[in-house]
JSON list of C-alpha atoms and ligand atoms in Angstrom, two decimals:
[
{"chain": "A", "resi": 1, "resn": "MET", "atom": "CA", "xyz": [-16.02, -14.93, 0.35]},
{"chain": "A", "resi": 2, "resn": "ALA", "atom": "CA", "xyz": [-14.61, -11.36, 0.78]},
{"chain": "A", "resi": 3, "resn": "LEU", "atom": "CA", "xyz": [-11.34, -10.55, -0.83]},
{"chain": "A", "resi": 4, "resn": "ARG", "atom": "CA", "xyz": [-8.53, -10.27, 0.47]},
{"chain": "A", "resi": 5, "resn": "LEU", "atom": "CA", "xyz": [-4.60, -9.30, 0.01]},
{"chain": "A", "resi": 6, "resn": "GLY", "atom": "CA", "xyz": [-2.99, -11.60, -2.76]},
{"chain": "A", "resi": 7, "resn": "ASP", "atom": "CA", "xyz": [-5.77, -11.93, -4.38]},
{"chain": "A", "resi": 8, "resn": "VAL", "atom": "CA", "xyz": [-6.80, -11.55, -8.18]},
{"chain": "A", "resi": 9, "resn": "ALA", "atom": "CA", "xyz": [-8.66, -8.69, -8.39]},
{"chain": "A", "resi": 10, "resn": "PRO", "atom": "CA", "xyz": [-11.81, -9.94, -9.99]},
{"chain": "A", "resi": 11, "resn": "ASN", "atom": "CA", "xyz": [-12.56, -8.73, -13.55]},
{"chain": "A", "resi": 12, "resn": "PHE", "atom": "CA", "xyz": [-15.87, -6.92, -14.74]},
{"chain": "A", "resi": 13, "resn": "GLU", "atom": "CA", "xyz": [-17.53, -4.81, -17.15]},
{"chain": "A", "resi": 14, "resn": "ALA", "atom": "CA", "xyz": [-18.95, -2.02, -15.98]},
{"chain": "A", "resi": 15, "resn": "GLU", "atom": "CA", "xyz": [-21.30, 1.06, -17.67]},
{"chain": "A", "resi": 16, "resn": "THR", "atom": "CA", "xyz": [-18.94, 4.28, -16.82]},
{"chain": "A", "resi": 17, "resn": "SER", "atom": "CA", "xyz": [-19.22, 7.79, -17.31]},
{"chain": "A", "resi": 18, "resn": "GLU", "atom": "CA", "xyz": [-16.25, 7.02, -20.08]},
{"chain": "A", "resi": 19, "resn": "GLY", "atom": "CA", "xyz": [-18.47, 4.11, -21.77]},
{"chain": "A", "resi": 20, "resn": "LYS", "atom": "CA", "xyz": [-18.43, 0.52, -21.61]},
{"chain": "A", "resi": 21, "resn": "ILE", "atom": "CA", "xyz": [-15.14, -0.95, -19.79]},
{"chain": "A", "resi": 22, "resn": "ASN", "atom": "CA", "xyz": [-13.26, -4.14, -19.11]},
{"chain": "A", "resi": 23, "resn": "PHE", "atom": "CA", "xyz": [-11.74, -3.42, -15.91]},
{"chain": "A", "resi": 24, "resn": "HIS", "atom": "CA", "xyz": [-8.68, -5.32, -16.86]},
{"chain": "A", "resi": 25, "resn": "GLU", "atom": "CA", "xyz": [-8.06, -4.44, -20.37]},
{"chain": "A", "resi": 26, "resn": "TYR", "atom": "CA", "xyz": [-8.22, -0.79, -18.96]},
{"chain": "A", "resi": 27, "resn": "LEU", "atom": "CA", "xyz": [-5.44, -1.29, -16.12]},
{"chain": "A", "resi": 28, "resn": "GLY", "atom": "CA", "xyz": [-3.57, -2.78, -19.05]},
{"chain": "A", "resi": 29, "resn": "ASP", "atom": "CA", "xyz": [-0.56, -3.82, -17.26]},
{"chain": "A", "resi": 30, "resn": "GLY", "atom": "CA", "xyz": [-0.01, -0.73, -15.33]},
{"chain": "A", "resi": 31, "resn": "TRP", "atom": "CA", "xyz": [-1.51, -0.38, -11.41]},
{"chain": "A", "resi": 32, "resn": "GLY", "atom": "CA", "xyz": [-5.45, 0.45, -10.68]},
{"chain": "A", "resi": 33, "resn": "ILE", "atom": "CA", "xyz": [-6.95, 2.00, -7.92]},
{"chain": "A", "resi": 34, "resn": "LEU", "atom": "CA", "xyz": [-10.73, 1.18, -7.87]},
{"chain": "A", "resi": 35, "resn": "PHE", "atom": "CA", "xyz": [-13.05, 3.02, -5.19]},
{"chain": "A", "resi": 36, "resn": "SER", "atom": "CA", "xyz": [-16.38, 3.29, -4.33]},
{"chain": "A", "resi": 37, "resn": "HIS", "atom": "CA", "xyz": [-18.45, 6.29, -2.72]},
{"chain": "A", "resi": 38, "resn": "PRO", "atom": "CA", "xyz": [-21.81, 6.32, -1.44]},
{"chain": "A", "resi": 39, "resn": "ALA", "atom": "CA", "xyz": [-23.52, 8.59, -3.60]},
{"chain": "A", "resi": 40, "resn": "ASP", "atom": "CA", "xyz": [-23.36, 11.33, -6.30]},
{"chain": "A", "resi": 41, "resn": "TYR", "atom": "CA", "xyz": [-24.48, 15.23, -5.62]},
{"chain": "A", "resi": 42, "resn": "THR", "atom": "CA", "xyz": [-23.58, 14.28, -2.14]},
{"chain": "A", "resi": 43, "resn": "PRO", "atom": "CA", "xyz": [-20.50, 16.94, -0.42]},
{"chain": "A", "resi": 44, "resn": "VAL", "atom": "CA", "xyz": [-17.61, 14.49, 0.87]},
{"chain": "A", "resi": 45, "resn": "CYS", "atom": "CA", "xyz": [-17.61, 12.39, -2.24]},
{"chain": "A", "resi": 46, "resn": "THR", "atom": "CA", "xyz": [-17.50, 15.77, -4.68]},
{"chain": "A", "resi": 47, "resn": "THR", "atom": "CA", "xyz": [-14.76, 16.95, -2.97]},
{"chain": "A", "resi": 48, "resn": "GLU", "atom": "CA", "xyz": [-13.02, 13.53, -3.14]},
{"chain": "A", "resi": 49, "resn": "LEU", "atom": "CA", "xyz": [-13.84, 12.89, -7.07]},
{"chain": "A", "resi": 50, "resn": "GLY", "atom": "CA", "xyz": [-12.33, 16.71, -7.29]},
{"chain": "A", "resi": 51, "resn": "THR", "atom": "CA", "xyz": [-9.07, 15.70, -5.52]},
{"chain": "A", "resi": 52, "resn": "VAL", "atom": "CA", "xyz": [-8.52, 12.64, -7.18]},
{"chain": "A", "resi": 53, "resn": "ALA", "atom": "CA", "xyz": [-8.82, 14.30, -10.89]},
{"chain": "A", "resi": 54, "resn": "LYS", "atom": "CA", "xyz": [-6.16, 16.84, -9.54]},
{"chain": "A", "resi": 55, "resn": "LEU", "atom": "CA", "xyz": [-4.04, 14.12, -9.06]},
{"chain": "A", "resi": 56, "resn": "LYS", "atom": "CA", "xyz": [-4.07, 12.85, -12.73]},
{"chain": "A", "resi": 57, "resn": "ASP", "atom": "CA", "xyz": [-0.46, 13.19, -12.62]},
{"chain": "A", "resi": 58, "resn": "GLU", "atom": "CA", "xyz": [0.83, 12.16, -9.23]},
{"chain": "A", "resi": 59, "resn": "PHE", "atom": "CA", "xyz": [-1.01, 9.05, -10.39]},
{"chain": "A", "resi": 60, "resn": "ALA", "atom": "CA", "xyz": [0.85, 8.99, -13.89]},
{"chain": "A", "resi": 61, "resn": "LYS", "atom": "CA", "xyz": [3.95, 9.16, -12.68]},
{"chain": "A", "resi": 62, "resn": "ARG", "atom": "CA", "xyz": [2.71, 6.16, -11.09]},
{"chain": "A", "resi": 63, "resn": "ASN", "atom": "CA", "xyz": [1.73, 4.19, -14.18]},
{"chain": "A", "resi": 64, "resn": "THR", "atom": "CA", "xyz": [-1.41, 4.08, -11.84]},
{"chain": "A", "resi": 65, "resn": "LYS", "atom": "CA", "xyz": [-5.14, 4.60, -13.13]},
{"chain": "A", "resi": 66, "resn": "VAL", "atom": "CA", "xyz": [-8.07, 4.67, -11.33]},
{"chain": "A", "resi": 67, "resn": "MET", "atom": "CA", "xyz": [-11.62, 4.14, -11.48]},
{"chain": "A", "resi": 68, "resn": "ALA", "atom": "CA", "xyz": [-14.21, 5.22, -9.08]},
{"chain": "A", "resi": 69, "resn": "LEU", "atom": "CA", "xyz": [-18.17, 3.61, -8.21]},
{"chain": "A", "resi": 70, "resn": "SER", "atom": "CA", "xyz": [-21.46, 4.70, -6.97]},
{"chain": "A", "resi": 71, "resn": "VAL", "atom": "CA", "xyz": [-24.81, 2.62, -7.36]},
{"chain": "A", "resi": 72, "resn": "ASP", "atom": "CA", "xyz": [-26.10, 5.79, -8.93]},
{"chain": "A", "resi": 73, "resn": "GLY", "atom": "CA", "xyz": [-26.68, 5.35, -13.21]},
{"chain": "A", "resi": 74, "resn": "LEU", "atom": "CA", "xyz": [-25.13, 7.13, -15.38]},
{"chain": "A", "resi": 75, "resn": "GLU", "atom": "CA", "xyz": [-27.28, 10.38, -16.36]},
{"chain": "A", "resi": 76, "resn": "SER", "atom": "CA", "xyz": [-27.01, 11.08, -12.50]},
{"chain": "A", "resi": 77, "resn": "HIS", "atom": "CA", "xyz": [-22.80, 10.97, -13.22]},
{"chain": "A", "resi": 78, "resn": "LYS", "atom": "CA", "xyz": [-22.74, 13.45, -16.03]},
{"chain": "A", "resi": 79, "resn": "GLY", "atom": "CA", "xyz": [-24.52, 16.03, -14.36]},
{"chain": "A", "resi": 80, "resn": "TRP", "atom": "CA", "xyz": [-22.92, 15.56, -11.17]},
{"chain": "A", "resi": 81, "resn": "ILE", "atom": "CA", "xyz": [-19.38, 15.29, -12.81]},
{"chain": "A", "resi": 82, "resn": "LYS", "atom": "CA", "xyz": [-20.58, 18.58, -14.58]},
{"chain": "A", "resi": 83, "resn": "ASP", "atom": "CA", "xyz": [-20.82, 19.92, -10.97]},
{"chain": "A", "resi": 84, "resn": "ILE", "atom": "CA", "xyz": [-17.52, 19.05, -9.88]},
{"chain": "A", "resi": 85, "resn": "ASN", "atom": "CA", "xyz": [-15.63, 20.18, -12.56]},
{"chain": "A", "resi": 86, "resn": "GLU", "atom": "CA", "xyz": [-17.76, 23.75, -11.18]},
{"chain": "A", "resi": 87, "resn": "THR", "atom": "CA", "xyz": [-17.09, 23.48, -7.41]},
{"chain": "A", "resi": 88, "resn": "GLN", "atom": "CA", "xyz": [-13.55, 21.56, -7.63]},
{"chain": "A", "resi": 89, "resn": "SER", "atom": "CA", "xyz": [-11.87, 23.64, -10.23]},
{"chain": "A", "resi": 90, "resn": "THR", "atom": "CA", "xyz": [-10.92, 20.82, -12.47]},
{"chain": "A", "resi": 91, "resn": "GLU", "atom": "CA", "xyz": [-11.66, 18.08, -15.47]},
{"chain": "A", "resi": 92, "resn": "VAL", "atom": "CA", "xyz": [-12.60, 14.32, -14.12]},
{"chain": "A", "resi": 93, "resn": "ASN", "atom": "CA", "xyz": [-10.51, 12.62, -15.95]},
{"chain": "A", "resi": 94, "resn": "PHE", "atom": "CA", "xyz": [-10.98, 9.26, -15.11]},
{"chain": "A", "resi": 95, "resn": "PRO", "atom": "CA", "xyz": [-14.23, 6.80, -15.15]},
{"chain": "A", "resi": 96, "resn": "ILE", "atom": "CA", "xyz": [-17.30, 6.65, -12.71]},
{"chain": "A", "resi": 97, "resn": "ILE", "atom": "CA", "xyz": [-18.91, 3.32, -12.54]},
{"chain": "A", "resi": 98, "resn": "ALA", "atom": "CA", "xyz": [-22.57, 3.12, -12.83]},
{"chain": "A", "resi": 99, "resn": "ASP", "atom": "CA", "xyz": [-23.09, 0.30, -10.84]},
{"chain": "A", "resi": 100, "resn": "GLU", "atom": "CA", "xyz": [-27.02, 0.72, -10.85]},
{"chain": "A", "resi": 101, "resn": "ASP", "atom": "CA", "xyz": [-27.58, -3.42, -10.59]},
{"chain": "A", "resi": 102, "resn": "ARG", "atom": "CA", "xyz": [-24.70, -3.92, -7.63]},
{"chain": "A", "resi": 103, "resn": "LYS", "atom": "CA", "xyz": [-22.67, -6.52, -9.94]},
{"chain": "A", "resi": 104, "resn": "VAL", "atom": "CA", "xyz": [-19.54, -4.66, -9.13]},
{"chain": "A", "resi": 105, "resn": "SER", "atom": "CA", "xyz": [-20.44, -3.38, -5.42]},
{"chain": "A", "resi": 106, "resn": "GLU", "atom": "CA", "xyz": [-21.01, -6.93, -4.71]},
{"chain": "A", "resi": 107, "resn": "LEU", "atom": "CA", "xyz": [-18.31, -8.12, -6.35]},
{"chain": "A", "resi": 108, "resn": "TYR", "atom": "CA", "xyz": [-16.11, -6.02, -4.23]},
{"chain": "A", "resi": 109, "resn": "ASP", "atom": "CA", "xyz": [-17.55, -6.37, -1.06]},
{"chain": "A", "resi": 110, "resn": "MET", "atom": "CA", "xyz": [-18.35, -2.67, -1.41]},
{"chain": "A", "resi": 111, "resn": "ILE", "atom": "CA", "xyz": [-22.15, -2.46, 0.32]},
{"chain": "A", "resi": 112, "resn": "HIS", "atom": "CA", "xyz": [-22.45, -3.15, 4.14]},
{"chain": "A", "resi": 113, "resn": "PRO", "atom": "CA", "xyz": [-25.68, -3.98, 4.94]},
{"chain": "A", "resi": 114, "resn": "ASN", "atom": "CA", "xyz": [-25.25, -3.14, 8.65]},
{"chain": "A", "resi": 115, "resn": "SER", "atom": "CA", "xyz": [-23.68, 0.54, 7.92]},
{"chain": "A", "resi": 116, "resn": "ASN", "atom": "CA", "xyz": [-26.12, 1.74, 4.65]},
{"chain": "A", "resi": 117, "resn": "GLU", "atom": "CA", "xyz": [-28.16, -1.00, 2.95]},
{"chain": "A", "resi": 118, "resn": "ASN", "atom": "CA", "xyz": [-28.49, 0.92, -0.34]},
{"chain": "A", "resi": 119, "resn": "PHE", "atom": "CA", "xyz": [-25.59, 3.00, -0.87]},
{"chain": "A", "resi": 120, "resn": "THR", "atom": "CA", "xyz": [-21.65, 1.54, -1.18]},
{"chain": "A", "resi": 121, "resn": "VAL", "atom": "CA", "xyz": [-19.35, 2.42, 1.89]},
{"chain": "A", "resi": 122, "resn": "ARG", "atom": "CA", "xyz": [-15.90, 4.31, 0.99]},
{"chain": "A", "resi": 123, "resn": "SER", "atom": "CA", "xyz": [-14.09, 1.32, -0.10]},
{"chain": "A", "resi": 124, "resn": "VAL", "atom": "CA", "xyz": [-10.20, 1.53, -1.80]},
{"chain": "A", "resi": 125, "resn": "PHE", "atom": "CA", "xyz": [-8.56, -1.77, -3.66]},
{"chain": "A", "resi": 126, "resn": "VAL", "atom": "CA", "xyz": [-4.83, -0.63, -4.89]},
{"chain": "A", "resi": 127, "resn": "ILE", "atom": "CA", "xyz": [-4.61, -3.66, -7.64]},
{"chain": "A", "resi": 128, "resn": "GLY", "atom": "CA", "xyz": [-0.81, -4.39, -8.70]},
{"chain": "A", "resi": 129, "resn": "ASN", "atom": "CA", "xyz": [0.60, -5.15, -12.09]},
{"chain": "A", "resi": 130, "resn": "ASP", "atom": "CA", "xyz": [-0.05, -8.61, -11.73]},
{"chain": "A", "resi": 131, "resn": "LYS", "atom": "CA", "xyz": [-3.69, -7.74, -11.23]},
{"chain": "A", "resi": 132, "resn": "LYS", "atom": "CA", "xyz": [-3.40, -8.89, -7.52]},
{"chain": "A", "resi": 133, "resn": "ILE", "atom": "CA", "xyz": [-5.02, -7.03, -5.05]},
{"chain": "A", "resi": 134, "resn": "LYS", "atom": "CA", "xyz": [-2.20, -5.00, -2.43]},
{"chain": "A", "resi": 135, "resn": "LEU", "atom": "CA", "xyz": [-4.17, -3.32, -0.27]},
{"chain": "A", "resi": 136, "resn": "ILE", "atom": "CA", "xyz": [-7.77, -2.98, 0.65]},
{"chain": "A", "resi": 137, "resn": "ILE", "atom": "CA", "xyz": [-9.11, 0.21, 3.04]},
{"chain": "A", "resi": 138, "resn": "THR", "atom": "CA", "xyz": [-12.98, 0.73, 4.10]},
{"chain": "A", "resi": 139, "resn": "TYR", "atom": "CA", "xyz": [-13.42, 4.19, 5.16]},
{"chain": "A", "resi": 140, "resn": "PRO", "atom": "CA", "xyz": [-17.02, 5.28, 6.96]},
{"chain": "A", "resi": 141, "resn": "ALA", "atom": "CA", "xyz": [-19.30, 7.32, 4.41]},
{"chain": "A", "resi": 142, "resn": "SER", "atom": "CA", "xyz": [-18.89, 10.68, 6.92]},
{"chain": "A", "resi": 143, "resn": "THR", "atom": "CA", "xyz": [-15.01, 10.76, 6.37]},
{"chain": "A", "resi": 144, "resn": "GLY", "atom": "CA", "xyz": [-13.31, 11.89, 3.05]},
{"chain": "A", "resi": 145, "resn": "ARG", "atom": "CA", "xyz": [-10.41, 10.24, 1.95]},
{"chain": "A", "resi": 146, "resn": "ASN", "atom": "CA", "xyz": [-6.60, 11.06, 2.30]},
{"chain": "A", "resi": 147, "resn": "PHE", "atom": "CA", "xyz": [-5.92, 10.62, -1.13]},
{"chain": "A", "resi": 148, "resn": "ASP", "atom": "CA", "xyz": [-2.06, 11.14, -0.46]},
{"chain": "A", "resi": 149, "resn": "GLU", "atom": "CA", "xyz": [-2.08, 8.30, 1.81]},
{"chain": "A", "resi": 150, "resn": "LEU", "atom": "CA", "xyz": [-2.86, 5.94, -1.10]},
{"chain": "A", "resi": 151, "resn": "LEU", "atom": "CA", "xyz": [-0.34, 7.75, -3.48]},
{"chain": "A", "resi": 152, "resn": "ARG", "atom": "CA", "xyz": [2.32, 6.91, -0.29]},
{"chain": "A", "resi": 153, "resn": "VAL", "atom": "CA", "xyz": [0.58, 3.85, -0.26]},
{"chain": "A", "resi": 154, "resn": "ILE", "atom": "CA", "xyz": [1.57, 2.78, -3.96]},
{"chain": "A", "resi": 155, "resn": "ASP", "atom": "CA", "xyz": [5.26, 4.36, -3.88]},
{"chain": "A", "resi": 156, "resn": "SER", "atom": "CA", "xyz": [5.92, 1.90, -0.77]},
{"chain": "A", "resi": 157, "resn": "LEU", "atom": "CA", "xyz": [4.13, -0.89, -3.28]},
{"chain": "A", "resi": 158, "resn": "GLN", "atom": "CA", "xyz": [5.78, -0.30, -6.07]},
{"chain": "A", "resi": 159, "resn": "LEU", "atom": "CA", "xyz": [9.54, 0.02, -3.85]},
{"chain": "A", "resi": 160, "resn": "THR", "atom": "CA", "xyz": [9.04, -3.16, -2.29]},
{"chain": "A", "resi": 161, "resn": "ALA", "atom": "CA", "xyz": [7.36, -4.70, -4.88]},
{"chain": "A", "resi": 162, "resn": "ASN", "atom": "CA", "xyz": [11.35, -4.31, -6.48]},
{"chain": "A", "resi": 163, "resn": "TYR", "atom": "CA", "xyz": [13.40, -4.51, -3.81]},
{"chain": "A", "resi": 164, "resn": "SER", "atom": "CA", "xyz": [13.86, -6.36, -0.72]},
{"chain": "A", "resi": 165, "resn": "VAL", "atom": "CA", "xyz": [12.65, -3.47, 2.32]},
{"chain": "A", "resi": 166, "resn": "ALA", "atom": "CA", "xyz": [9.99, -2.60, 3.32]},
{"chain": "A", "resi": 167, "resn": "THR", "atom": "CA", "xyz": [8.93, 1.19, 4.59]},
{"chain": "A", "resi": 168, "resn": "PRO", "atom": "CA", "xyz": [8.67, 2.07, 8.09]},
{"chain": "A", "resi": 169, "resn": "ALA", "atom": "CA", "xyz": [5.42, 4.08, 9.94]},
{"chain": "A", "resi": 170, "resn": "ASN", "atom": "CA", "xyz": [4.67, 7.21, 7.92]},
{"chain": "A", "resi": 171, "resn": "TRP", "atom": "CA", "xyz": [7.32, 6.38, 5.77]},
{"chain": "A", "resi": 172, "resn": "LYS", "atom": "CA", "xyz": [7.27, 8.97, 2.74]},
{"chain": "A", "resi": 173, "resn": "HIS", "atom": "CA", "xyz": [9.42, 8.48, -0.73]},
{"chain": "A", "resi": 174, "resn": "GLY", "atom": "CA", "xyz": [12.74, 9.50, -0.55]},
{"chain": "A", "resi": 175, "resn": "GLU", "atom": "CA", "xyz": [13.27, 8.74, 3.49]},
{"chain": "A", "resi": 176, "resn": "ASP", "atom": "CA", "xyz": [15.70, 5.89, 4.90]},
{"chain": "A", "resi": 177, "resn": "VAL", "atom": "CA", "xyz": [13.64, 2.24, 4.53]},
{"chain": "A", "resi": 178, "resn": "VAL", "atom": "CA", "xyz": [13.79, -0.67, 6.82]},
{"chain": "A", "resi": 179, "resn": "ILE", "atom": "CA", "xyz": [16.08, -4.23, 5.20]},
{"chain": "A", "resi": 180, "resn": "ALA", "atom": "CA", "xyz": [13.85, -6.74, 4.94]},
{"chain": "A", "resi": 181, "resn": "PRO", "atom": "CA", "xyz": [14.63, -9.57, 7.88]},
{"chain": "A", "resi": 182, "resn": "ALA", "atom": "CA", "xyz": [14.79, -12.28, 5.54]},
{"chain": "A", "resi": 183, "resn": "ILE", "atom": "CA", "xyz": [18.58, -10.41, 4.50]},
{"chain": "A", "resi": 184, "resn": "LYS", "atom": "CA", "xyz": [21.70, -11.58, 5.79]},
{"chain": "A", "resi": 185, "resn": "ASP", "atom": "CA", "xyz": [24.23, -8.98, 7.64]},
{"chain": "A", "resi": 186, "resn": "GLU", "atom": "CA", "xyz": [26.78, -10.45, 5.17]},
{"chain": "A", "resi": 187, "resn": "ASP", "atom": "CA", "xyz": [24.63, -10.12, 2.40]},
{"chain": "A", "resi": 188, "resn": "ILE", "atom": "CA", "xyz": [23.51, -6.24, 3.00]},
{"chain": "A", "resi": 189, "resn": "PRO", "atom": "CA", "xyz": [26.70, -4.33, 1.46]},
{"chain": "A", "resi": 190, "resn": "ALA", "atom": "CA", "xyz": [26.48, -6.17, -1.88]},
{"chain": "A", "resi": 191, "resn": "LYS", "atom": "CA", "xyz": [22.51, -5.03, -1.67]},
{"chain": "A", "resi": 192, "resn": "PHE", "atom": "CA", "xyz": [22.64, -2.01, -0.48]},
{"chain": "A", "resi": 193, "resn": "PRO", "atom": "CA", "xyz": [25.57, 0.03, -1.54]},
{"chain": "A", "resi": 194, "resn": "LYS", "atom": "CA", "xyz": [24.52, 3.57, 0.03]},
{"chain": "A", "resi": 195, "resn": "GLY", "atom": "CA", "xyz": [25.38, 1.99, 3.59]},
{"chain": "A", "resi": 196, "resn": "HIS", "atom": "CA", "xyz": [23.34, 0.49, 6.27]},
{"chain": "A", "resi": 197, "resn": "LYS", "atom": "CA", "xyz": [23.08, 1.32, 9.88]},
{"chain": "A", "resi": 198, "resn": "VAL", "atom": "CA", "xyz": [22.04, -1.62, 12.40]},
{"chain": "A", "resi": 199, "resn": "VAL", "atom": "CA", "xyz": [19.88, -0.08, 15.10]},
{"chain": "A", "resi": 200, "resn": "LYS", "atom": "CA", "xyz": [19.22, -3.74, 16.37]},
{"chain": "A", "resi": 201, "resn": "PRO", "atom": "CA", "xyz": [19.82, -6.82, 15.12]},
{"chain": "A", "resi": 202, "resn": "TYR", "atom": "CA", "xyz": [16.42, -7.13, 13.46]},
{"chain": "A", "resi": 203, "resn": "LEU", "atom": "CA", "xyz": [15.93, -3.44, 12.36]},
{"chain": "A", "resi": 204, "resn": "ARG", "atom": "CA", "xyz": [18.07, -2.35, 10.10]},
{"chain": "A", "resi": 205, "resn": "THR", "atom": "CA", "xyz": [18.49, 0.43, 7.78]},
{"chain": "A", "resi": 206, "resn": "THR", "atom": "CA", "xyz": [19.23, 2.06, 4.56]},
{"chain": "A", "resi": 207, "resn": "PRO", "atom": "CA", "xyz": [18.60, 4.78, 1.89]},
{"chain": "A", "resi": 208, "resn": "GLN", "atom": "CA", "xyz": [16.01, 4.18, 0.02]},
{"chain": "A", "resi": 209, "resn": "PRO", "atom": "CA", "xyz": [17.43, 2.33, -3.14]},
{"chain": "A", "resi": 210, "resn": "ASP", "atom": "CA", "xyz": [15.95, 3.70, -6.05]},
{"chain": "A", "resi": 211, "resn": "LEU", "atom": "CA", "xyz": [16.98, 7.27, -5.82]},
{"chain": "B", "resi": 301, "resn": "LIG", "atom": "C1", "xyz": [-21.35, 12.36, 1.69]},
{"chain": "B", "resi": 301, "resn": "LIG", "atom": "O1", "xyz": [-20.44, 12.44, 0.65]},
{"chain": "B", "resi": 301, "resn": "LIG", "atom": "O2", "xyz": [-21.13, 14.21, 1.96]},
{"chain": "B", "resi": 301, "resn": "LIG", "atom": "C2", "xyz": [-21.55, 11.92, 2.39]},
{"chain": "B", "resi": 301, "resn": "LIG", "atom": "C3", "xyz": [-22.40, 10.56, 1.66]},
{"chain": "B", "resi": 301, "resn": "LIG", "atom": "C4", "xyz": [-23.03, 9.96, 2.92]},
{"chain": "B", "resi": 301, "resn": "LIG", "atom": "C5", "xyz": [-23.42, 10.19, 3.60]},
{"chain": "B", "resi": 301, "resn": "LIG", "atom": "C6", "xyz": [-22.77, 11.15, 4.29]},
{"chain": "B", "resi": 301, "resn": "LIG", "atom": "C7", "xyz": [-21.82, 12.36, 3.94]}
]
């Protein structure tokens, strides 16, 4: 059965460009992103992995580890990493799974045969520090991902895990947030001492509470 939000991210052991890794041990008590790309030595994937490498400090700030995957082998990954480093002016600093036997791709349903039966699509799984899946997005091979959007979602997930709020459309770190509908009006001042606005009884906003 396909994985869904709230499911525990299945654990696995895999050969990667940084050696054999147990996924849950790699995540430790932090957050994670597992993402697949169609193939090594392809242009869009080269820009994607370079972009992720350059975001190292942003992922670290969010206590988030990343791991990539394709069905290419280890030698292919190692050669391609040199190209990514050279062409994207960075150093790949995260493991890439060599999923030649498709064990992980199948576990995470990353091969969509009606799109392409030989390659993984661009799947993304964000995994919380409770090892549960918080976000699933699937992009087509022809569209490179927006990794700033993934950072934005992680900001929202980490904020809403700790406060009774949700984040509105296009929200970015630092902007006002929405008070959860479950919070009664009379409880708002104590819970959100920075103030709040009632736009409609069901739409109440407050400054981002953790700043
Ligand atoms: C790419 O990464 O450039 C790519 C991979 C598969 C299909 C189309 C583009």
